[in-house]
Short mmCIF file of C-alpha atoms in Angstrom, two decimals:
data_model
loop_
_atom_site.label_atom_id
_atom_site.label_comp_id
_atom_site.label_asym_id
_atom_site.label_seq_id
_atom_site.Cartn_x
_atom_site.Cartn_y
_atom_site.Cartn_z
CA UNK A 206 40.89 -17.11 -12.23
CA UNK A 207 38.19 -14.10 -11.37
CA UNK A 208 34.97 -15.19 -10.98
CA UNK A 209 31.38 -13.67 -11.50
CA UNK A 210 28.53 -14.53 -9.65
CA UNK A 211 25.48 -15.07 -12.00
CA UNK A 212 22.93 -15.39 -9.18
CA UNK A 213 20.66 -18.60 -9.70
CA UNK A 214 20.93 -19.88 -13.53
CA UNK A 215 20.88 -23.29 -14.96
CA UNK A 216 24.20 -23.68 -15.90
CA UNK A 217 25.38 -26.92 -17.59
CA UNK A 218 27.66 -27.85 -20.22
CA UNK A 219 27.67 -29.84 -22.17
CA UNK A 220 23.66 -30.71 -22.77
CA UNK A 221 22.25 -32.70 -25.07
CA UNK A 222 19.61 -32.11 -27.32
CA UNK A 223 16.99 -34.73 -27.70
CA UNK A 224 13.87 -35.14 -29.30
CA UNK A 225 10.65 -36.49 -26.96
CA UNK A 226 8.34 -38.40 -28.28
CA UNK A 227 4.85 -38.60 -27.13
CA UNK A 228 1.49 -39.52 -28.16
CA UNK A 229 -0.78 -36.67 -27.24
CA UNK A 230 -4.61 -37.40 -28.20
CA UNK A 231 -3.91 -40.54 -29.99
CA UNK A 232 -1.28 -38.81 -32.18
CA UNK A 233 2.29 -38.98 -32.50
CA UNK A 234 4.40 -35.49 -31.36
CA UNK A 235 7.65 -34.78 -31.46
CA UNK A 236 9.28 -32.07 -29.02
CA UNK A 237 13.12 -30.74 -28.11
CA UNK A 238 14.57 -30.81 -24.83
CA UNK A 239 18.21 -30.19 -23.39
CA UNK A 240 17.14 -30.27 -19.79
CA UNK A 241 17.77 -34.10 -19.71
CA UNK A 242 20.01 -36.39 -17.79
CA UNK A 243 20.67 -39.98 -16.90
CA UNK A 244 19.75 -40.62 -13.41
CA UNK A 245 20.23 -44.45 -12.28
CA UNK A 246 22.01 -47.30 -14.18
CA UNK A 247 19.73 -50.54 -12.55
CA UNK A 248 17.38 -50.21 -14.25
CA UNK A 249 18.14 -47.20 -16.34
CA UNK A 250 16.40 -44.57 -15.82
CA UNK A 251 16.56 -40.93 -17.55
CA UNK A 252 15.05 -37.38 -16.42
CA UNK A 253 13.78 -34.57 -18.43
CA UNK A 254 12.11 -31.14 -17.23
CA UNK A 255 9.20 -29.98 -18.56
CA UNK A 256 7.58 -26.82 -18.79
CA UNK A 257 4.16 -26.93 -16.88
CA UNK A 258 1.15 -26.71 -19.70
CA UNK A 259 3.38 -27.95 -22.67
CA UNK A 260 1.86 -30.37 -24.88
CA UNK A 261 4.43 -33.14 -24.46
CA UNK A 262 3.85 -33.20 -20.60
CA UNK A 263 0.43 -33.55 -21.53
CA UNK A 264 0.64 -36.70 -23.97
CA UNK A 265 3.26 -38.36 -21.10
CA UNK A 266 -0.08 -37.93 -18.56
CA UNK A 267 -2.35 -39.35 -21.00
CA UNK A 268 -0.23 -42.62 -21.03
CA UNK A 269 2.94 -42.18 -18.82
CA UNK A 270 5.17 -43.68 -21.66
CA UNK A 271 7.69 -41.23 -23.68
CA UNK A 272 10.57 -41.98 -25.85
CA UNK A 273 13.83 -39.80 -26.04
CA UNK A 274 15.22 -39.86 -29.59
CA UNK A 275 18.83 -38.61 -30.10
CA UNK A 276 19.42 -36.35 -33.56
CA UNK A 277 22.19 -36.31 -35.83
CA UNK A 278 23.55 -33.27 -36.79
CA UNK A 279 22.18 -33.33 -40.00
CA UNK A 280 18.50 -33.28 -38.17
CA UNK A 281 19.86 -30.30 -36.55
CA UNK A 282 17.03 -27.74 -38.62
CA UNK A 283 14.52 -30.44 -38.04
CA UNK A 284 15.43 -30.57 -34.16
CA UNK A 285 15.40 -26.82 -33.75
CA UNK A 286 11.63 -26.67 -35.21
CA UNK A 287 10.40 -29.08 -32.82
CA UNK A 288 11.44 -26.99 -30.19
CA UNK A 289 10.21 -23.79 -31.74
CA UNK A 290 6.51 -24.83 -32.46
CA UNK A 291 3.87 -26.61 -30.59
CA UNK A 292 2.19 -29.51 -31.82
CA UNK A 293 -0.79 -28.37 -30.12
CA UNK A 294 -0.88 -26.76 -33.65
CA UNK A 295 0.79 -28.07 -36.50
CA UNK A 296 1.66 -31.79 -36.97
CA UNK A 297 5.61 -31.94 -36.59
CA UNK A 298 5.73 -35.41 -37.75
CA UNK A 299 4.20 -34.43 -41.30
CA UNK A 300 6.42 -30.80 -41.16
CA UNK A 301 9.53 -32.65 -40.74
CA UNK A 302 8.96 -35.72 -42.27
CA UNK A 303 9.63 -38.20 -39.57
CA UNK A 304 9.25 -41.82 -40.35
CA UNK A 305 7.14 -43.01 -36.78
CA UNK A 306 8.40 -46.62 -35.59
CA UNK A 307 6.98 -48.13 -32.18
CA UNK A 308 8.94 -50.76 -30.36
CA UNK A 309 7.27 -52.02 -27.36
CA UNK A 310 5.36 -49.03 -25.94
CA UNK A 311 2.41 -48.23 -27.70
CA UNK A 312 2.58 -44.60 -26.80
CA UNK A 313 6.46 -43.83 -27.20
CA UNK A 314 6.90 -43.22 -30.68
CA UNK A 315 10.48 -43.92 -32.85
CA UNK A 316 11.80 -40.87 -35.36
CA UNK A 317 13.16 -44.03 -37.52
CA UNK A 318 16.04 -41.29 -39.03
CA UNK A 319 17.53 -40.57 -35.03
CA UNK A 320 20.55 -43.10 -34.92
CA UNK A 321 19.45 -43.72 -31.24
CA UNK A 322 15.75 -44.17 -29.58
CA UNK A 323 15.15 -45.01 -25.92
CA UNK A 324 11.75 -46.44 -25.04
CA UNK A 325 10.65 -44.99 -21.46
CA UNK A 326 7.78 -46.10 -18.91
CA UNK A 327 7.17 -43.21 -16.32
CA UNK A 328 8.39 -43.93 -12.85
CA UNK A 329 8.26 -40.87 -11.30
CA UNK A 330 7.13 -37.26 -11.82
CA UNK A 331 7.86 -34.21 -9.26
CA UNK A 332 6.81 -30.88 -9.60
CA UNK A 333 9.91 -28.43 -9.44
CA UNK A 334 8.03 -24.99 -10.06
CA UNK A 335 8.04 -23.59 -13.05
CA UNK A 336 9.35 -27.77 -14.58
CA UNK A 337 7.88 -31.39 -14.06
CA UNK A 338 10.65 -33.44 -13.88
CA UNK A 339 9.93 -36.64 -15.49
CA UNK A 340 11.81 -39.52 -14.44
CA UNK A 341 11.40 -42.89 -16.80
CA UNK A 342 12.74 -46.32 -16.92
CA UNK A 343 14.37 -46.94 -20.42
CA UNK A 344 12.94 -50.41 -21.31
CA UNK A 345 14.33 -50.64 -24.15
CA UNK A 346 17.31 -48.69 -26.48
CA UNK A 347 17.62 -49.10 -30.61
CA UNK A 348 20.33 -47.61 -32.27
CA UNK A 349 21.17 -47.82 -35.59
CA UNK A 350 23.58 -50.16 -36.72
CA UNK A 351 25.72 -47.62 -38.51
CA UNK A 352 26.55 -46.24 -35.65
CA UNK A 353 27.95 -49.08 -33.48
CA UNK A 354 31.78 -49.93 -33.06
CA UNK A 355 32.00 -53.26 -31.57
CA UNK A 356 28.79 -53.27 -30.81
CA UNK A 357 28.71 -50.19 -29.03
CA UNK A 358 26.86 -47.14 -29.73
CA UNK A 359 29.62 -44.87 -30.81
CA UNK A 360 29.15 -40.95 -30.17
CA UNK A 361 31.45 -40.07 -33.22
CA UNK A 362 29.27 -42.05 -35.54
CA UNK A 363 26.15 -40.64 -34.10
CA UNK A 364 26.94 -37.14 -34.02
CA UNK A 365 24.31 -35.65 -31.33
CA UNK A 366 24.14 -32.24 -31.17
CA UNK A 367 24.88 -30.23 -27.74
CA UNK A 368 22.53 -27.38 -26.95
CA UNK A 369 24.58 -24.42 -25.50
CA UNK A 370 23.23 -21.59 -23.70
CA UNK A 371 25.38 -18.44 -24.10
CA UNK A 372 25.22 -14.89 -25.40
CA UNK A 373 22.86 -16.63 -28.68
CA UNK A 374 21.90 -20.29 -27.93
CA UNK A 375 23.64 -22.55 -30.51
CA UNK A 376 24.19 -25.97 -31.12
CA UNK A 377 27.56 -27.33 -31.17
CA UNK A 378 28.99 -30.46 -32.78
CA UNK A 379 30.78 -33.17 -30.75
CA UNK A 380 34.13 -32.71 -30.98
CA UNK A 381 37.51 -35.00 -30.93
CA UNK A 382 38.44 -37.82 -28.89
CA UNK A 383 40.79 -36.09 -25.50
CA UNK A 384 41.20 -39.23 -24.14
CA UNK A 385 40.06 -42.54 -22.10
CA UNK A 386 37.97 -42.76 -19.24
CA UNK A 387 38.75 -44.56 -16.01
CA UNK A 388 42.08 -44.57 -17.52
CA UNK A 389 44.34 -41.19 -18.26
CA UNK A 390 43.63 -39.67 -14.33
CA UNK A 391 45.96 -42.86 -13.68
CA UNK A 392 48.96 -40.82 -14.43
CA UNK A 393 48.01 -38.50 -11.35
CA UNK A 394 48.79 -41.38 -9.12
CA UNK A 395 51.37 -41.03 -6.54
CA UNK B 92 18.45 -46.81 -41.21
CA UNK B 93 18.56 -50.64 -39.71
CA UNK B 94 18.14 -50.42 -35.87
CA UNK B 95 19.43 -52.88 -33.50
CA UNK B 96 17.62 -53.82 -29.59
CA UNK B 97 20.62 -53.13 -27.59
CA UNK B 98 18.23 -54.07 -24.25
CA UNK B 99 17.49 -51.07 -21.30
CA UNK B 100 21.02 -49.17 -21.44
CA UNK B 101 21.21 -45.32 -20.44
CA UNK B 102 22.41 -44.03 -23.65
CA UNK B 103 22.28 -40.57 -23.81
CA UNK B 104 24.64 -38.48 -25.89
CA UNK B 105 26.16 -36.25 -24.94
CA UNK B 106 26.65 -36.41 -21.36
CA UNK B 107 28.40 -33.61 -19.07
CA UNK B 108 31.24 -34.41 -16.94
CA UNK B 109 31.45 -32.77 -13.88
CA UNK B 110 33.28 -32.70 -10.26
CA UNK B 111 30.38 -32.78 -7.60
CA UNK B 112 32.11 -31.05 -4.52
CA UNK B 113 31.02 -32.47 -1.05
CA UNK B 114 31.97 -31.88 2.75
CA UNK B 115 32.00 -35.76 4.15
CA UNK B 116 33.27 -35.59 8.07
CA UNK B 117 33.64 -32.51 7.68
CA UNK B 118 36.58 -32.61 4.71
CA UNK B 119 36.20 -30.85 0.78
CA UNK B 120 35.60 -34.33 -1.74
CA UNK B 121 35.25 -34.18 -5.25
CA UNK B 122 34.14 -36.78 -7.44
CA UNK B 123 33.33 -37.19 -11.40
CA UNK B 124 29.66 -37.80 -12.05
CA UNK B 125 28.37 -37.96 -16.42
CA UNK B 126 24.82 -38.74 -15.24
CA UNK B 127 23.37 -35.05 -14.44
CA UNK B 128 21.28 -32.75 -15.92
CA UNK B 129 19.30 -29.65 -15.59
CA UNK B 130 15.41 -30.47 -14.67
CA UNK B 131 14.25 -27.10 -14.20
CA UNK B 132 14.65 -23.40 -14.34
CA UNK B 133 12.49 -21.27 -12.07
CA UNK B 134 13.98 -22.52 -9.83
CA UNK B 135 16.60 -23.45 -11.76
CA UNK B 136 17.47 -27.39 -10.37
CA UNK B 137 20.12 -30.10 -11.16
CA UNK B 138 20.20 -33.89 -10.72
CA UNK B 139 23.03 -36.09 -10.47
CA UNK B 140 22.18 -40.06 -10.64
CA UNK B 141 24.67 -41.66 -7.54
CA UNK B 142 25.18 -44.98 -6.70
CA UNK B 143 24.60 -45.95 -3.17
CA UNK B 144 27.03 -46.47 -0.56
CA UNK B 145 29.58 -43.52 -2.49
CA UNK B 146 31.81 -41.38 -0.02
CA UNK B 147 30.16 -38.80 -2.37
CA UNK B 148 26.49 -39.49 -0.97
CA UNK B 149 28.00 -39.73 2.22
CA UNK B 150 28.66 -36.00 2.24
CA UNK B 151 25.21 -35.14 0.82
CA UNK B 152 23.32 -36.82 3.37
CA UNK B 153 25.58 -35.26 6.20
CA UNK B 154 25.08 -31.63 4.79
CA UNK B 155 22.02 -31.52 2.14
CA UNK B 156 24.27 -29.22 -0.01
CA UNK B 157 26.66 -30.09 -2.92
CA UNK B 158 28.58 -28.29 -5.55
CA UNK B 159 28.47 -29.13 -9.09
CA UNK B 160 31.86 -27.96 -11.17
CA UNK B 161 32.52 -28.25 -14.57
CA UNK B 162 36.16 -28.62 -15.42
CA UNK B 163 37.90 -27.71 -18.89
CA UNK B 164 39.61 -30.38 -20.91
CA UNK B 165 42.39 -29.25 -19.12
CA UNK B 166 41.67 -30.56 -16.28
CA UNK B 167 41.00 -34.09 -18.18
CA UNK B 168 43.76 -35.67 -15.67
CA UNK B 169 42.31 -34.62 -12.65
CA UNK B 170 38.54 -35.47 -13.90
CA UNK B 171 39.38 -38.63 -14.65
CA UNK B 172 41.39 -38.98 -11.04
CA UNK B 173 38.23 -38.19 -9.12
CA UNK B 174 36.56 -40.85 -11.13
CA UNK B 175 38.69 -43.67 -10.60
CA UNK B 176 39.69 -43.27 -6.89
CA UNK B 177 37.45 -42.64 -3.83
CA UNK B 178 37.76 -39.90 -1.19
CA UNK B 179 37.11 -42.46 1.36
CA UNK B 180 40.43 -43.91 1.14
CA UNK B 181 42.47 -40.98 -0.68
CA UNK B 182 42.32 -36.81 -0.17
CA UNK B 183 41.88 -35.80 -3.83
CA UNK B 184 42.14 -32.73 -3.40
CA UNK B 185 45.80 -32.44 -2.14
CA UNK B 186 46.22 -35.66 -5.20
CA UNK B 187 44.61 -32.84 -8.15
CA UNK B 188 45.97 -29.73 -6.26
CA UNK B 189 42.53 -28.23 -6.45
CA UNK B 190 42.04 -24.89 -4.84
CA UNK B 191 38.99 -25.03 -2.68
CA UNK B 192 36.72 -22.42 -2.36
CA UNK B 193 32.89 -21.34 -0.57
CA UNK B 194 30.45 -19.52 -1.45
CA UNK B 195 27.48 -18.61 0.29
CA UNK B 196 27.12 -22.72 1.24
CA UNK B 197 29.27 -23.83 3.99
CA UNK B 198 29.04 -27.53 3.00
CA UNK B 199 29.14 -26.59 -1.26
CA UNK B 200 32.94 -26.58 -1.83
CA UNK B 201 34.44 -25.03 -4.84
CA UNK B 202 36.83 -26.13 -7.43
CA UNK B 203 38.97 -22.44 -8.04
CA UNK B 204 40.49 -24.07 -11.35
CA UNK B 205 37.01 -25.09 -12.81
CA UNK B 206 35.78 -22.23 -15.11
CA UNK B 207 31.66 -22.92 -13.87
CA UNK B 208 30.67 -23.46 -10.27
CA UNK B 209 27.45 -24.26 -8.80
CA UNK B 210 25.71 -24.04 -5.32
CA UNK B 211 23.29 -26.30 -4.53
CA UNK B 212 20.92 -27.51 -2.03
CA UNK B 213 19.23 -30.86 -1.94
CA UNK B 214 15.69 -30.66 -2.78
CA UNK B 215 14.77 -33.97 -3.16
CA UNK B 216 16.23 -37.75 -3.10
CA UNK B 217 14.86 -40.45 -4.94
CA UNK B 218 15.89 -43.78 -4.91
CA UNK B 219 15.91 -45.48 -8.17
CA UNK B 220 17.47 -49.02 -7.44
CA UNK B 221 21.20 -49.03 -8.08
CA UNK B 222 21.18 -44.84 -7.72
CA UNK B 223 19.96 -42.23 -5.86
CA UNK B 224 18.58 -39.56 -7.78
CA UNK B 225 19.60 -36.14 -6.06
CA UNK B 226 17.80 -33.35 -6.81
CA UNK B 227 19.21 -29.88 -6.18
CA UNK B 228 18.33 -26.17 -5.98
CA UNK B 229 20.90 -24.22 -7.91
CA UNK B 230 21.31 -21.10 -5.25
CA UNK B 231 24.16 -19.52 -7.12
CA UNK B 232 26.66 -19.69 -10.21
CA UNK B 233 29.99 -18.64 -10.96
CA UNK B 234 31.80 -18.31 -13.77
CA UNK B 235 35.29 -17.59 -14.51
CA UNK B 236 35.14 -13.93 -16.11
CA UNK B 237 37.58 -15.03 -18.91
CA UNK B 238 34.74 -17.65 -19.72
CA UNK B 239 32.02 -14.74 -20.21
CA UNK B 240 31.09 -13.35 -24.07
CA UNK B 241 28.83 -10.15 -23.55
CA UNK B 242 28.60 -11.36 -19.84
CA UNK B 243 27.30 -14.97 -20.62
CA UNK B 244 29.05 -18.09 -20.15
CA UNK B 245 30.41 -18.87 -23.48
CA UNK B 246 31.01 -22.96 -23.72
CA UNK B 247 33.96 -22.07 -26.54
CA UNK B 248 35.87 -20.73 -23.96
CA UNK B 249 34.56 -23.62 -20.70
CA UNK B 250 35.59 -26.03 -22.67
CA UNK B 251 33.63 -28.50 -21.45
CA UNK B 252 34.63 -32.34 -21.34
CA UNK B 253 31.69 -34.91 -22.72
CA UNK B 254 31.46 -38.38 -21.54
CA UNK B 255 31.00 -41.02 -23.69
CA UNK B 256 30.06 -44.68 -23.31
CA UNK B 257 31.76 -46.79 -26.45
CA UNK B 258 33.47 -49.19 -27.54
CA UNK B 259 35.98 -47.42 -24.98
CA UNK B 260 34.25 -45.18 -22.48
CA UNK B 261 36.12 -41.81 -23.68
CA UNK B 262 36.46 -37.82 -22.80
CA UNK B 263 35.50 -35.65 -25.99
CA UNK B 264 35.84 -32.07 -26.61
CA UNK B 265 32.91 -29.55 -27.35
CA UNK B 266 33.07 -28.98 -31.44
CA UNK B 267 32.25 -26.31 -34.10
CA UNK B 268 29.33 -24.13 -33.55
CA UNK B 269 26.60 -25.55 -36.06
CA UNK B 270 23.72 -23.05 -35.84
CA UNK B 271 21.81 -21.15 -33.75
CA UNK B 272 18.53 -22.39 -31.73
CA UNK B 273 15.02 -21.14 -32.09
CA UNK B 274 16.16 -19.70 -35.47
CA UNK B 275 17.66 -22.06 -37.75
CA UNK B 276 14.24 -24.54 -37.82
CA UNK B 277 12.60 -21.40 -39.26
CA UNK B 278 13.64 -22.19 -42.56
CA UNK B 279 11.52 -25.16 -42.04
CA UNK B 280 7.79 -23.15 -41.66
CA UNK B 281 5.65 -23.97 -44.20
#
C-alpha cells in the first residue's frame, strides 16, 4: 500500500478515554485524557500525559495520588465536558453529577457511575516538553459487578469509549469480538 | 452500581495492539505489545511497558530506536503470532510474510502491510519492576494513503485491533462512531 509521511504526530489507535481524578485544593476534579497507557504489570503501573499548567497536574503535585476512572458510553456527553472545561472554574463534579467514592487514597477520588476505577500512588513523573508524563502504581482496581464475566472485568459489558483522532475527533464504541488472544496466531505455525 | 476490590490489576480499556519493530543482532523483529500509549505531543512521545529479558528489549538497548505499527484486524493472525512466539528462537518475519521497510531510522523497521507506522527514538527507560517502561520520540509517521479522510488518518478505515483482558483475553474491533469530542459535552453547559 502507498504511504504518506505525516512528519512527527501522535498517532495511536485505538486510545482510550478515561476520566482522572484528582483532588486539587481540597476538592474533588474530574478531567479527560486519551494519552494513557499501561506501562508495567508487577506492580501495575499506568501512564498518562499531561499538559504543563493544567489543573489536574496540579492537584496530582499537591498529593501525588490520582485515580483513572473508565466511562461507559452512556457517560460519553459527561466525559467530553470534562475534557472541554477546566475545573479551575466550574465544579465538574456538581455539572455532571458524579457520585465521589474514595477507596484507600484520600486524594484519588471514585466517579461511583464509571464501571471501572483504578486507585494510583505517583511513582514517577518526567517532563516530556510540552506533557508531564505521570507514571502511578494502581493500588487498587473496583469495577462494578455488572460488568464482570467470571470474575473478570469484561470490555463488552463495560463499554469504554475510544478517543479517535482524525479529520473531526470522535469517540467510537468498542466493537465485536475478532477473536482470542495468545491463541488464533497458532494457526500461522509451521 | 455495586463495585467489587479486584486488588492492583492494570485494567485499562481499551488497549491498542501493536507490532513494535526492532533490529536485535542486527535482524528486523516484531513483537505484539497492548501496554502503550501516547504521553505527549510536542514532542509527540510513545511508551510501551516491556518485560525484561524480551528479544524485543534486546533490540532496543542495541539500537535506542524502535518502530511502533499498528496492524488492521486483518492482520489478527499474524498479531497474535508475534505475541505468542519469540524472535529469539523463530524469524517472524519470514513466519507472517511481513514486508519490511526503513524510514529515516536505520534500526526502526517497518511493517509494509500495517496501515500506521511509527519512528521512534528512545528517550527514556524506566524500570518499573517486572517492565521496563520505554519512552520514545515519535520522529515520523506514515500512513497508508487509502487510510487518510481529508488527509488524516481515519481509524474506520485502520481498523485497529483492541486488546482485551477477560474472562478470555480477546482481539476486538473498533465500533460505531458515537459522537464527536470537544462538542458533544456542550449540551451539558449550564
Amino acid at each position: 500500500m502507498s504511504k504518506k509521511e505525516l512528519g512527527p504526530q501522535p498517532l495511536l489507535f485505538p486510545n482510550p478515554s478515561v476520566l482522572v481524578g484528582t483532588v486539587v485544593d481540597g476538592r474533588p476534579n474530574f478531567a479527560t485524557y486519551a494519552w494513557c497507557g499501561i506501562t508495567g504489570g508487577e506492580p501495575p503501573t499506568i501512564s498518562v500525559g499531561i499538559r504543563h499548567g493544567r489543573y489536574t497536574l496540579k492537584g496530582i503535585l499537591q498529593n501525588m495520588e490520582f485515580s483513572v476512572n473508565i466511562p461507559s458510553a452512556d457517560l460519553m456527553k459527561e466525559t467530553d465536558y470534562c475534557g472541554i472545561y477546566s475545573g479551575a472554574k466550574t465544579d465538574k463534579v456538581k455539572d455532571c453529577g458524579f457520585e465521589v467514592l474514595y477507596g484507600g487514597l484520600a486524594s484519588a477520588p471514585l466517579i461511583e457511575q464509571c464501571p471501572v476505577n483504578l486507585e494510583c500512588e505517583v511513582l514517577h513523573i518526567l517532563n516530556l516538553g510540552s506533557h508531564a508524563m505521570v507514571v502511578g502504581k494502581i493500588v487498587q482496581a473496583h469495577v462494578s459487578e455488572e460488568c464482570l464475566t467470571d470474575g473478570e472485568p469484561d470490555i463488552m459489558k463495560i463499554k469504554p469509549l475510544i478517543y479517535s483522532r482524525g479529520p473531526t475527533a470522535r469517540y467510537n464504541a468498542v466493537g465485536e469480538v475478532l477473536g482470542q488472544c495468545f491463541s488464533i496466531g497458532k494457526e500461522l505455525k509451521k
